CSV table of N, CA and C in Angstrom, one decimal:
chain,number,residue,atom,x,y,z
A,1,UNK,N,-40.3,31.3,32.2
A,1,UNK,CA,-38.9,31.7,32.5
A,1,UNK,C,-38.3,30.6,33.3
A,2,UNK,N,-37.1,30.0,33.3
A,2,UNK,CA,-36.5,29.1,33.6
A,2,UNK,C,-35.4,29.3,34.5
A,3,UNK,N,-35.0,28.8,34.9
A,3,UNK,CA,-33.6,28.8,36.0
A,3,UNK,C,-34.3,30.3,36.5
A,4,UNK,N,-35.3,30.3,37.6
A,4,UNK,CA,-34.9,31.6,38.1
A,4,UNK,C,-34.4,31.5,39.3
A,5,UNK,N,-33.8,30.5,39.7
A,5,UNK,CA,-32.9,30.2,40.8
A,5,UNK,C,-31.7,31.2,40.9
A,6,UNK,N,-31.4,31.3,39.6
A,6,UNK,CA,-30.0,31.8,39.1
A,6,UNK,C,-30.4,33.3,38.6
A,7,UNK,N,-31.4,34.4,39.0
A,7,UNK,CA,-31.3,35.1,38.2
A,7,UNK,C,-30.7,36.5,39.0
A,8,UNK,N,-30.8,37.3,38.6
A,8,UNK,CA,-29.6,38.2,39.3
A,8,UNK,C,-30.8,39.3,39.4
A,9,UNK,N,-30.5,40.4,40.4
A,9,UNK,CA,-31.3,41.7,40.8
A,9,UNK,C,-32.1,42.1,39.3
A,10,UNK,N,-31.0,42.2,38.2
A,10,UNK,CA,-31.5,43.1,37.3
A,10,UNK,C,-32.9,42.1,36.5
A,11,UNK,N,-32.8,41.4,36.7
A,11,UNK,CA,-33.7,39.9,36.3
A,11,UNK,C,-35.3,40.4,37.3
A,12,UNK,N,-34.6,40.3,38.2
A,12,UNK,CA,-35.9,40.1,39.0
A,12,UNK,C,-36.2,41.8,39.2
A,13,UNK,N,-35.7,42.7,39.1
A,13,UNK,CA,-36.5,44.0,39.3
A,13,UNK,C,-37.2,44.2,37.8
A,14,UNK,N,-36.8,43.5,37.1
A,14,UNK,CA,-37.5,43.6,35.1
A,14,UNK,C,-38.8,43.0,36.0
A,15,UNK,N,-38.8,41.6,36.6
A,15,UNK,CA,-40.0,41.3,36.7
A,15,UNK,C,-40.8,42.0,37.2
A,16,UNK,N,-40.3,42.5,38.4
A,16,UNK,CA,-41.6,43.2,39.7
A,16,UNK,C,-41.5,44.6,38.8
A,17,UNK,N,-41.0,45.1,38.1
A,17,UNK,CA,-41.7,46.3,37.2
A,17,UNK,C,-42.9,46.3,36.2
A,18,UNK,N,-42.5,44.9,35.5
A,18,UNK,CA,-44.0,44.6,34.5
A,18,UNK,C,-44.6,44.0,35.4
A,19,UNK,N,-44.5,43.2,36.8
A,19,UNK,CA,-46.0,42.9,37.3
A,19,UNK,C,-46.7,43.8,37.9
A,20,UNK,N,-45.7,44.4,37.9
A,20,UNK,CA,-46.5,45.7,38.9
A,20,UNK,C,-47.1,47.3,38.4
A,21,UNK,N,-46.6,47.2,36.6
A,21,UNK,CA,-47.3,48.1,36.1
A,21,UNK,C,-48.7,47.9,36.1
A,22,UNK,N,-49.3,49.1,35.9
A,22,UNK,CA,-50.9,49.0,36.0
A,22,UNK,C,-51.6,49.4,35.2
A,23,UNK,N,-50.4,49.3,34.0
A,23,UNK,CA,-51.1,49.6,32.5
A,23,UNK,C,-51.2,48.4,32.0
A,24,UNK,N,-50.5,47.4,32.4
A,24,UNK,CA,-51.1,45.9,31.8
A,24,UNK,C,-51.9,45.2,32.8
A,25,UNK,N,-53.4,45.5,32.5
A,25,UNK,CA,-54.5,44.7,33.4
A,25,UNK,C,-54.0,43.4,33.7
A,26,UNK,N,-53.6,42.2,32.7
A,26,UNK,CA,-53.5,40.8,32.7
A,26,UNK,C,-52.3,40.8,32.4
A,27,UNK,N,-51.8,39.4,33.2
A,27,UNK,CA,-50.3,39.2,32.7
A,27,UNK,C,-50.2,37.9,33.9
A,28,UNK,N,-49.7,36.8,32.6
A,28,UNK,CA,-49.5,35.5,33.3
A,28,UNK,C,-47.7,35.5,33.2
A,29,UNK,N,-47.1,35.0,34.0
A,29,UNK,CA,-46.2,34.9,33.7
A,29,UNK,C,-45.8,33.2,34.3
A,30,UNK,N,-45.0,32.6,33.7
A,30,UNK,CA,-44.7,31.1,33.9
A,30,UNK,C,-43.5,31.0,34.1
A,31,UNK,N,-42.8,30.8,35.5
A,31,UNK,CA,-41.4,31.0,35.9
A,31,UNK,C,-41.4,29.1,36.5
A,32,UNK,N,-40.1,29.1,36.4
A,32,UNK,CA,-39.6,27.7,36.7
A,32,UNK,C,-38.3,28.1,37.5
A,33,UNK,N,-38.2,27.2,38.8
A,33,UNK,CA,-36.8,27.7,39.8
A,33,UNK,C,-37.0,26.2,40.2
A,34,UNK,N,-35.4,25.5,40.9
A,34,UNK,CA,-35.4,24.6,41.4
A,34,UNK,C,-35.9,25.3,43.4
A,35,UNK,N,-36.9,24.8,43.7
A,35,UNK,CA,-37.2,24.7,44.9
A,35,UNK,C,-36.3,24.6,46.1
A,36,UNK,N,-35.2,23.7,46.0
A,36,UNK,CA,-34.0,23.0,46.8
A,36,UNK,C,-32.8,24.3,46.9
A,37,UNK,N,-33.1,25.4,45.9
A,37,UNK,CA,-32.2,26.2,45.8
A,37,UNK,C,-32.5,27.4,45.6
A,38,UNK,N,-33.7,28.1,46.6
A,38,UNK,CA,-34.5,29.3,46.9
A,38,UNK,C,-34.9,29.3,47.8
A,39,UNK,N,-34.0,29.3,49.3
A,39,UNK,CA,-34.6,29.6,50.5
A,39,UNK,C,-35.4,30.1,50.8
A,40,UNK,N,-35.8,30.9,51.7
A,40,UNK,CA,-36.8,32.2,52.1
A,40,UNK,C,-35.8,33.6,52.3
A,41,UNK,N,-34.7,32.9,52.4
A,41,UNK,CA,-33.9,34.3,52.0
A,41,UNK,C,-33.2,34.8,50.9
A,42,UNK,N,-33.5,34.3,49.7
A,42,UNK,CA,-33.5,34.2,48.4
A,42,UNK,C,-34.2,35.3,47.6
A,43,UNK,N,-33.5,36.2,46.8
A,43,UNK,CA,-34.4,37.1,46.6
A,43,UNK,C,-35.2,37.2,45.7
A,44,UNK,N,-35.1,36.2,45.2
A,44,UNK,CA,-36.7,35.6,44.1
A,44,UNK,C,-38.0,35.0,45.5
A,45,UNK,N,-37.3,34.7,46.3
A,45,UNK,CA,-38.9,34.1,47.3
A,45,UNK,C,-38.6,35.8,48.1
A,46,UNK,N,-38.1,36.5,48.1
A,46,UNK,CA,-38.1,37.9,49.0
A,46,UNK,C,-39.5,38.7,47.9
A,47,UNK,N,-39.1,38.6,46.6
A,47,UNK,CA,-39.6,39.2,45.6
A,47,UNK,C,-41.4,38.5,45.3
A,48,UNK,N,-41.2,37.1,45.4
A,48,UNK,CA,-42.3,36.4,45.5
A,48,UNK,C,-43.8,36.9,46.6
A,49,UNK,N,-42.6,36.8,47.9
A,49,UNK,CA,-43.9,37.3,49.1
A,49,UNK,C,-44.1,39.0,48.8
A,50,UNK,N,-43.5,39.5,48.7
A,50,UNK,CA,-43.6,41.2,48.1
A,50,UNK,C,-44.5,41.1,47.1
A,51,UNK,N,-44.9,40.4,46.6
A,51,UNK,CA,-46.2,40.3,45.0
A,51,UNK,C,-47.3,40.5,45.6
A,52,UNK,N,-47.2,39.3,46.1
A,52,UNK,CA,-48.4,38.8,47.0
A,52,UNK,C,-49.0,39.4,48.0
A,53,UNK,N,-47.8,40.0,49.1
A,53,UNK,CA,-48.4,40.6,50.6
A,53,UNK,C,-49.1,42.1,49.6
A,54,UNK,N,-47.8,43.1,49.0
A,54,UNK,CA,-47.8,44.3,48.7
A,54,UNK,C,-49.2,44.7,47.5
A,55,UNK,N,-48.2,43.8,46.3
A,55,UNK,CA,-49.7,44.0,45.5
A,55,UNK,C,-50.7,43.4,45.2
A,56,UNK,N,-51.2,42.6,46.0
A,56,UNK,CA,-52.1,41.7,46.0
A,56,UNK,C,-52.4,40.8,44.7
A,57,UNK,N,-50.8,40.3,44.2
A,57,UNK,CA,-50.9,39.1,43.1
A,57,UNK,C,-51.3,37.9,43.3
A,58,UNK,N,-52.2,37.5,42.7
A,58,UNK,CA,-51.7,35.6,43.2
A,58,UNK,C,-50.8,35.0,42.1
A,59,UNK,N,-50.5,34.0,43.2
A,59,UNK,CA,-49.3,33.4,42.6
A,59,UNK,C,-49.3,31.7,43.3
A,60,UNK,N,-49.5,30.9,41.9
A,60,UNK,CA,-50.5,29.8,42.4
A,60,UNK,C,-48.8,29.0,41.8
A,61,UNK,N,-48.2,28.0,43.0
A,61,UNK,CA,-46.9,27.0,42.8
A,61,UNK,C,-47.8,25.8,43.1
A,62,UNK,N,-47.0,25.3,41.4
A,62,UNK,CA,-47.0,23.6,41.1
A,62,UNK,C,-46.1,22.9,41.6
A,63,UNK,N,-45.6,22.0,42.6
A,63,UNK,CA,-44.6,21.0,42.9
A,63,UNK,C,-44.2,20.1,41.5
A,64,UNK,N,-43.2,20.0,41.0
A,64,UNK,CA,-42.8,19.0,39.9
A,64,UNK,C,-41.6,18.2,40.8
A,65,UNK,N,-41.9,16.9,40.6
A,65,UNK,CA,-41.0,16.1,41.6
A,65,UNK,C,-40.0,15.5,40.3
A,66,UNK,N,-39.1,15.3,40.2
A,66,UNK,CA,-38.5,14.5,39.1
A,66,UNK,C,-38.7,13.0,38.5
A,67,UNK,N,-38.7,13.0,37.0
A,67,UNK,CA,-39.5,11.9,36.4
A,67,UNK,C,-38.3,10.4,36.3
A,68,UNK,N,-39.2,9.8,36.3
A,68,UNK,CA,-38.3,8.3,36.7
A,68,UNK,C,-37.9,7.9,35.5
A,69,UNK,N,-36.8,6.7,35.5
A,69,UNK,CA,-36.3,6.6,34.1
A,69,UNK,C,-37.4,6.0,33.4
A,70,UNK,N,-38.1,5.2,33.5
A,70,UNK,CA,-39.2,4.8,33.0
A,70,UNK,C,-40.4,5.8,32.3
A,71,UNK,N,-40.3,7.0,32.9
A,71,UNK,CA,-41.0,8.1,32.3
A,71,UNK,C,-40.4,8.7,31.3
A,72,UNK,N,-39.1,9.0,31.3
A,72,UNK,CA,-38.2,9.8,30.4
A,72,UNK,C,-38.6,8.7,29.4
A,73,UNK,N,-37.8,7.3,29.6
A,73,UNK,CA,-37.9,6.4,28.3
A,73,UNK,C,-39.2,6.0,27.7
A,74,UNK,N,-40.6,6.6,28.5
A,74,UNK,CA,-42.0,6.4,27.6
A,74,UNK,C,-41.9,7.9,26.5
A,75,UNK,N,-41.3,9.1,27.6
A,75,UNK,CA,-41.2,10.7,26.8
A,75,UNK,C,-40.4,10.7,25.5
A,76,UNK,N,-39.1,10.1,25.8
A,76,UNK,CA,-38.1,10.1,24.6
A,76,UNK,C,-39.1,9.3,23.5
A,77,UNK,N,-39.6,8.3,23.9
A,77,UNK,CA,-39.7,7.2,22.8
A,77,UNK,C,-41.3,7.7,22.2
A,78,UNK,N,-41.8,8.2,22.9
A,78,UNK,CA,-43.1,9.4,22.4
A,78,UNK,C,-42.7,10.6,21.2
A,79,UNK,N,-41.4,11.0,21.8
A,79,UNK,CA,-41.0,11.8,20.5
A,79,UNK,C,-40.3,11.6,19.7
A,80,UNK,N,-40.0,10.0,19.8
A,80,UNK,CA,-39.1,9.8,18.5
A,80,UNK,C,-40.0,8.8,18.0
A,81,UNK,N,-41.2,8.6,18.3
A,81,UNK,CA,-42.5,8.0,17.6
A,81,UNK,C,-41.9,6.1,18.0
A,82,UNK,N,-41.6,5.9,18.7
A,82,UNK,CA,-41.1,4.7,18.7
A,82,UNK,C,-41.9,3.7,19.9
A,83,UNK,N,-41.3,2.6,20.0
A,83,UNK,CA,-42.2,2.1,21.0
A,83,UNK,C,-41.5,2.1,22.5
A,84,UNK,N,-41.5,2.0,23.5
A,84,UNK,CA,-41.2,2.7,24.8
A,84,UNK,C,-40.5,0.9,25.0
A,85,UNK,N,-39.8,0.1,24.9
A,85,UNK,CA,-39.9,-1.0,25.5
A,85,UNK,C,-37.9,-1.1,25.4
């Protein structure tokens, strides 16, 4: 799930409903938020620590730092099969 910087109450109570049913044993879920724009009083990081403290989820964050133009122009040119130069 993407932009969950931006997502609104009804967004994030969908989530903490399916993670917190207990008829789905497993459930990975892959969310993406910009960092710079989810304080700690943000109610995706309110919702976050509530996983974790209340129902004992883990919830394991990757840092993604932004890719340099030299990266994009090796990625672009990887998908358009070309040579990076």
């Amino acid at each position: 799930i993407d932009d969950l910087q931006w997502s609104d109450t009804a967004t994030i109570d969908l989530i903490r409903s399916i993670s917190s049913d207990t008829e789905i044993p497993y459930l990975l879920i892959v969310g993406a938020y910009r960092e710079d724009e989810v304080p700690d009083s943000h109610p995706l990081a309110l919702h976050l620590r509530e996983l974790e403290e209340q129902n004992g989820v883990v919830i394991s964050t990757i840092s993604v730092k932004n890719l340099s133009p030299c990266n994009v122009t090796s990625l672009v040119a990887e998908v358009l099969r070309m040579e990076d130069n």
